[in-house]
mmCIF file of C-alpha atoms in Angstrom:
data_model
loop_
_atom_site.group_PDB
_atom_site.id
_atom_site.type_symbol
_atom_site.label_atom_id
_atom_site.label_comp_id
_atom_site.label_asym_id
_atom_site.label_seq_id
_atom_site.Cartn_x
_atom_site.Cartn_y
_atom_site.Cartn_z
ATOM 1 C CA MET H 1215 -113.539 45.423 -1.068
ATOM 2 C CA GLN H 1216 -111.548 46.603 -4.255
ATOM 3 C CA LYS H 1217 -113.191 47.941 -7.297
ATOM 4 C CA VAL H 1218 -113.198 45.687 -10.216
ATOM 5 C CA GLN H 1219 -111.810 47.388 -13.238
ATOM 6 C CA GLY H 1220 -114.410 48.318 -15.805
ATOM 7 C CA LEU H 1221 -117.381 47.242 -14.037
ATOM 8 C CA SER H 1222 -119.875 49.345 -12.174
ATOM 9 C CA MET H 1223 -123.409 49.878 -11.070
ATOM 10 C CA TRP H 1224 -125.538 52.778 -11.634
ATOM 11 C CA LEU H 1225 -128.724 53.905 -9.989
ATOM 12 C CA LEU H 1226 -131.185 54.304 -13.088
ATOM 13 C CA GLU H 1227 -134.369 55.689 -11.554
ATOM 14 C CA LEU H 1228 -136.382 55.852 -8.153
ATOM 15 C CA LYS H 1229 -139.990 54.833 -8.768
ATOM 16 C CA LYS H 1230 -142.763 54.128 -6.215
ATOM 17 C CA GLY H 1231 -140.288 53.307 -3.441
ATOM 18 C CA LEU H 1232 -138.299 50.989 -5.771
ATOM 19 C CA SER H 1233 -134.676 51.875 -6.735
ATOM 20 C CA PHE H 1234 -133.781 50.473 -10.259
ATOM 21 C CA PHE H 1235 -130.174 49.652 -10.903
ATOM 22 C CA ALA H 1236 -128.001 48.338 -13.715
ATOM 23 C CA PHE H 1237 -124.358 47.079 -14.153
ATOM 24 C CA GLU H 1238 -122.223 49.248 -16.543
ATOM 25 C CA HIS H 1239 -119.260 48.224 -18.477
ATOM 26 C CA SER H 1240 -116.469 50.558 -19.394
ATOM 27 C CA GLU H 1241 -114.894 50.637 -22.658
ATOM 28 C CA GLU H 1242 -112.018 48.714 -21.581
ATOM 29 C CA TYR H 1243 -114.354 46.097 -20.095
ATOM 30 C CA GLN H 1244 -116.346 46.126 -23.426
ATOM 31 C CA GLN H 1245 -113.056 45.367 -25.407
ATOM 32 C CA ALA H 1246 -112.534 42.297 -22.957
ATOM 33 C CA GLN H 1247 -116.145 41.328 -23.637
ATOM 34 C CA HIS H 1248 -115.276 41.329 -27.515
ATOM 35 C CA LYS H 1249 -112.266 39.219 -26.870
ATOM 36 C CA PHE H 1250 -114.505 37.020 -24.893
ATOM 37 C CA LEU H 1251 -116.912 36.347 -27.604
ATOM 38 C CA VAL H 1252 -113.958 35.810 -29.933
ATOM 39 C CA ALA H 1253 -112.708 33.085 -27.434
ATOM 40 C CA VAL H 1254 -116.033 31.521 -27.031
ATOM 41 C CA GLU H 1255 -116.480 30.984 -30.842
ATOM 42 C CA SER H 1256 -113.063 29.309 -30.912
ATOM 43 C CA MET H 1257 -114.417 26.743 -28.614
ATOM 44 C CA GLU H 1258 -111.101 26.383 -26.951
ATOM 45 C CA PRO H 1259 -111.084 26.691 -23.226
ATOM 46 C CA ASN H 1260 -107.380 27.790 -23.148
ATOM 47 C CA ASN H 1261 -108.307 30.986 -24.762
ATOM 48 C CA LEU H 1262 -110.624 31.896 -21.828
ATOM 49 C CA VAL H 1263 -107.633 31.282 -19.495
ATOM 50 C CA ILE H 1264 -105.518 33.765 -21.675
ATOM 51 C CA LEU H 1265 -108.139 36.214 -21.423
ATOM 52 C CA LEU H 1266 -108.421 35.847 -17.538
ATOM 53 C CA GLN H 1267 -104.801 36.327 -17.336
ATOM 54 C CA LYS H 1268 -105.286 39.897 -18.747
ATOM 55 C CA SER H 1269 -108.541 40.493 -16.992
ATOM 56 C CA PRO H 1270 -108.794 38.388 -14.028
ATOM 57 C CA TYR H 1271 -112.264 39.366 -12.986
ATOM 58 C CA HIS H 1272 -114.023 39.334 -16.345
ATOM 59 C CA VAL H 1273 -117.542 37.946 -15.433
ATOM 60 C CA ASP H 1274 -118.442 36.235 -18.354
ATOM 61 C CA SER H 1275 -114.981 34.613 -18.996
ATOM 62 C CA LEU H 1276 -115.260 33.321 -15.315
ATOM 63 C CA LEU H 1277 -118.716 32.011 -15.942
ATOM 64 C CA GLN H 1278 -117.790 30.161 -19.070
ATOM 65 C CA LEU H 1279 -114.853 28.688 -17.622
ATOM 66 C CA SER H 1280 -116.743 27.647 -14.727
ATOM 67 C CA ASP H 1281 -118.867 25.551 -17.115
ATOM 68 C CA ALA H 1282 -115.907 24.057 -18.626
ATOM 69 C CA TYR H 1283 -114.446 22.945 -15.315
ATOM 70 C CA ARG H 1284 -117.988 21.433 -14.537
ATOM 71 C CA PHE H 1285 -118.148 19.453 -17.590
ATOM 72 C CA GLN H 1286 -114.587 18.049 -16.684
ATOM 73 C CA GLU H 1287 -116.110 17.029 -13.292
ATOM 74 C CA ASP H 1288 -114.063 19.496 -11.285
ATOM 75 C CA GLN H 1289 -116.869 20.991 -9.174
ATOM 76 C CA GLU H 1290 -114.659 22.585 -6.618
ATOM 77 C CA MET H 1291 -112.856 24.804 -9.346
ATOM 78 C CA ALA H 1292 -116.220 25.459 -10.863
ATOM 79 C CA ARG H 1293 -117.522 26.576 -7.570
ATOM 80 C CA ASP H 1294 -114.602 28.809 -6.920
ATOM 81 C CA LEU H 1295 -114.880 30.542 -10.331
ATOM 82 C CA ILE H 1296 -118.607 31.172 -9.592
ATOM 83 C CA GLU H 1297 -117.808 32.784 -6.128
ATOM 84 C CA ARG H 1298 -115.251 34.888 -7.744
ATOM 85 C CA VAL H 1299 -117.935 36.078 -10.295
ATOM 86 C CA LEU H 1300 -120.024 37.083 -7.260
ATOM 87 C CA TYR H 1301 -117.229 38.829 -5.488
ATOM 88 C CA SER H 1302 -116.371 40.910 -8.546
ATOM 89 C CA MET H 1303 -119.970 41.793 -9.119
ATOM 90 C CA GLU H 1304 -120.380 42.652 -5.350
ATOM 91 C CA CYS H 1305 -117.449 44.912 -5.570
ATOM 92 C CA ALA H 1306 -119.233 46.826 -8.217
ATOM 93 C CA PHE H 1307 -122.451 47.305 -6.251
ATOM 94 C CA HIS H 1308 -123.760 50.925 -5.988
ATOM 95 C CA PRO H 1309 -123.533 52.150 -2.311
ATOM 96 C CA LEU H 1310 -127.427 52.200 -2.218
ATOM 97 C CA PHE H 1311 -127.989 48.870 -3.818
ATOM 98 C CA SER H 1312 -128.949 46.085 -1.154
ATOM 99 C CA LEU H 1313 -129.909 42.551 -1.925
ATOM 100 C CA THR H 1314 -131.944 42.078 1.118
ATOM 101 C CA SER H 1315 -133.935 45.288 1.199
ATOM 102 C CA GLY H 1316 -136.606 44.095 -1.199
ATOM 103 C CA THR H 1317 -136.692 47.652 -2.784
ATOM 104 C CA CYS H 1318 -133.783 47.342 -5.254
ATOM 105 C CA ARG H 1319 -134.361 45.911 -8.638
ATOM 106 C CA LEU H 1320 -132.019 44.828 -11.447
ATOM 107 C CA ASP H 1321 -133.807 44.324 -14.758
ATOM 108 C CA TYR H 1322 -132.958 40.844 -16.245
ATOM 109 C CA HIS H 1323 -133.545 42.101 -19.956
ATOM 110 C CA ARG H 1324 -130.496 44.353 -19.704
ATOM 111 C CA PRO H 1325 -127.398 42.357 -20.963
ATOM 112 C CA GLU H 1326 -125.143 43.736 -18.486
ATOM 113 C CA ASN H 1327 -127.157 42.425 -15.630
ATOM 114 C CA LYS H 1328 -127.950 38.867 -16.894
ATOM 115 C CA SER H 1329 -124.346 37.557 -15.809
ATOM 116 C CA PHE H 1330 -125.467 38.486 -12.177
ATOM 117 C CA TYR H 1331 -128.541 36.376 -12.438
ATOM 118 C CA LEU H 1332 -126.739 33.673 -14.231
ATOM 119 C CA ALA H 1333 -123.959 33.516 -11.428
ATOM 120 C CA LEU H 1334 -126.718 33.430 -8.541
ATOM 121 C CA TYR H 1335 -128.494 30.487 -10.363
ATOM 122 C CA LYS H 1336 -125.283 28.489 -10.709
ATOM 123 C CA GLN H 1337 -124.380 29.226 -7.235
ATOM 124 C CA MET H 1338 -127.864 27.912 -6.058
ATOM 125 C CA SER H 1339 -127.246 24.955 -7.927
ATOM 126 C CA PHE H 1340 -123.832 24.350 -6.322
ATOM 127 C CA LEU H 1341 -125.555 24.879 -2.839
ATOM 128 C CA GLU H 1342 -128.125 22.163 -3.768
ATOM 129 C CA LYS H 1343 -125.428 19.828 -4.851
ATOM 130 C CA ARG H 1344 -123.398 20.363 -1.590
ATOM 131 C CA GLY H 1345 -126.449 19.332 0.560
ATOM 132 C CA CYS H 1346 -127.669 22.929 1.462
ATOM 133 C CA PRO H 1347 -131.144 22.947 0.234
ATOM 134 C CA ARG H 1348 -132.356 25.825 2.676
ATOM 135 C CA MET H 1349 -129.443 28.100 1.323
ATOM 136 C CA ALA H 1350 -130.378 27.314 -2.156
ATOM 137 C CA LEU H 1351 -133.972 28.110 -1.638
ATOM 138 C CA LYS H 1352 -132.801 31.484 -0.348
ATOM 139 C CA PHE H 1353 -130.742 32.017 -3.446
ATOM 140 C CA CYS H 1354 -133.931 30.999 -5.500
ATOM 141 C CA LYS H 1355 -136.039 33.472 -3.578
ATOM 142 C CA LEU H 1356 -133.365 36.053 -4.381
ATOM 143 C CA ILE H 1357 -133.420 35.498 -8.019
ATOM 144 C CA LEU H 1358 -137.337 35.518 -8.303
ATOM 145 C CA ARG H 1359 -137.567 38.828 -6.225
#
C-alpha cells in the first residue's frame, strides 16, 4: 500500500495492555482541510471535486462528496468514495495498529479520528442496503469496540 500524503497514525500510549492511537494531519493536509471547510460553506459540490483533483485522498472531501452522490441516488459512486476513504486511512495505519486484535483504541473525541468512524458507519450502511446484514453487523461491532 502506498502512503497517503499528509495523513499518518501515531501510537499515543500503552496503558493496561491497550494501545491508544490517533490519526495526525500534516501541515499540507491541514491546508487542504481548510480549503475543504471553505468548499463546504459554499454549498457547491463542484468545489469539492476541484479540491479532490489537487488532493485525491482528502478524507473529509471524499466523505462529503459521497453524501452528495448519495443524495443524487448514485449509490455506486457514493460507495466507491467511501471505499476510497477507508483505503486512504488504512494506508496511514501505524504498523502496530490492528482492527481485529481488540487491544487497539482510537478515541472518537479526537477530531482527526472522527472521519474514520464516520467512514465505517457509512460502509456499514451501504453493506446493509446491499443485503449483507452479517457483514454490516461486523462493522457495527467494530465501531462499538
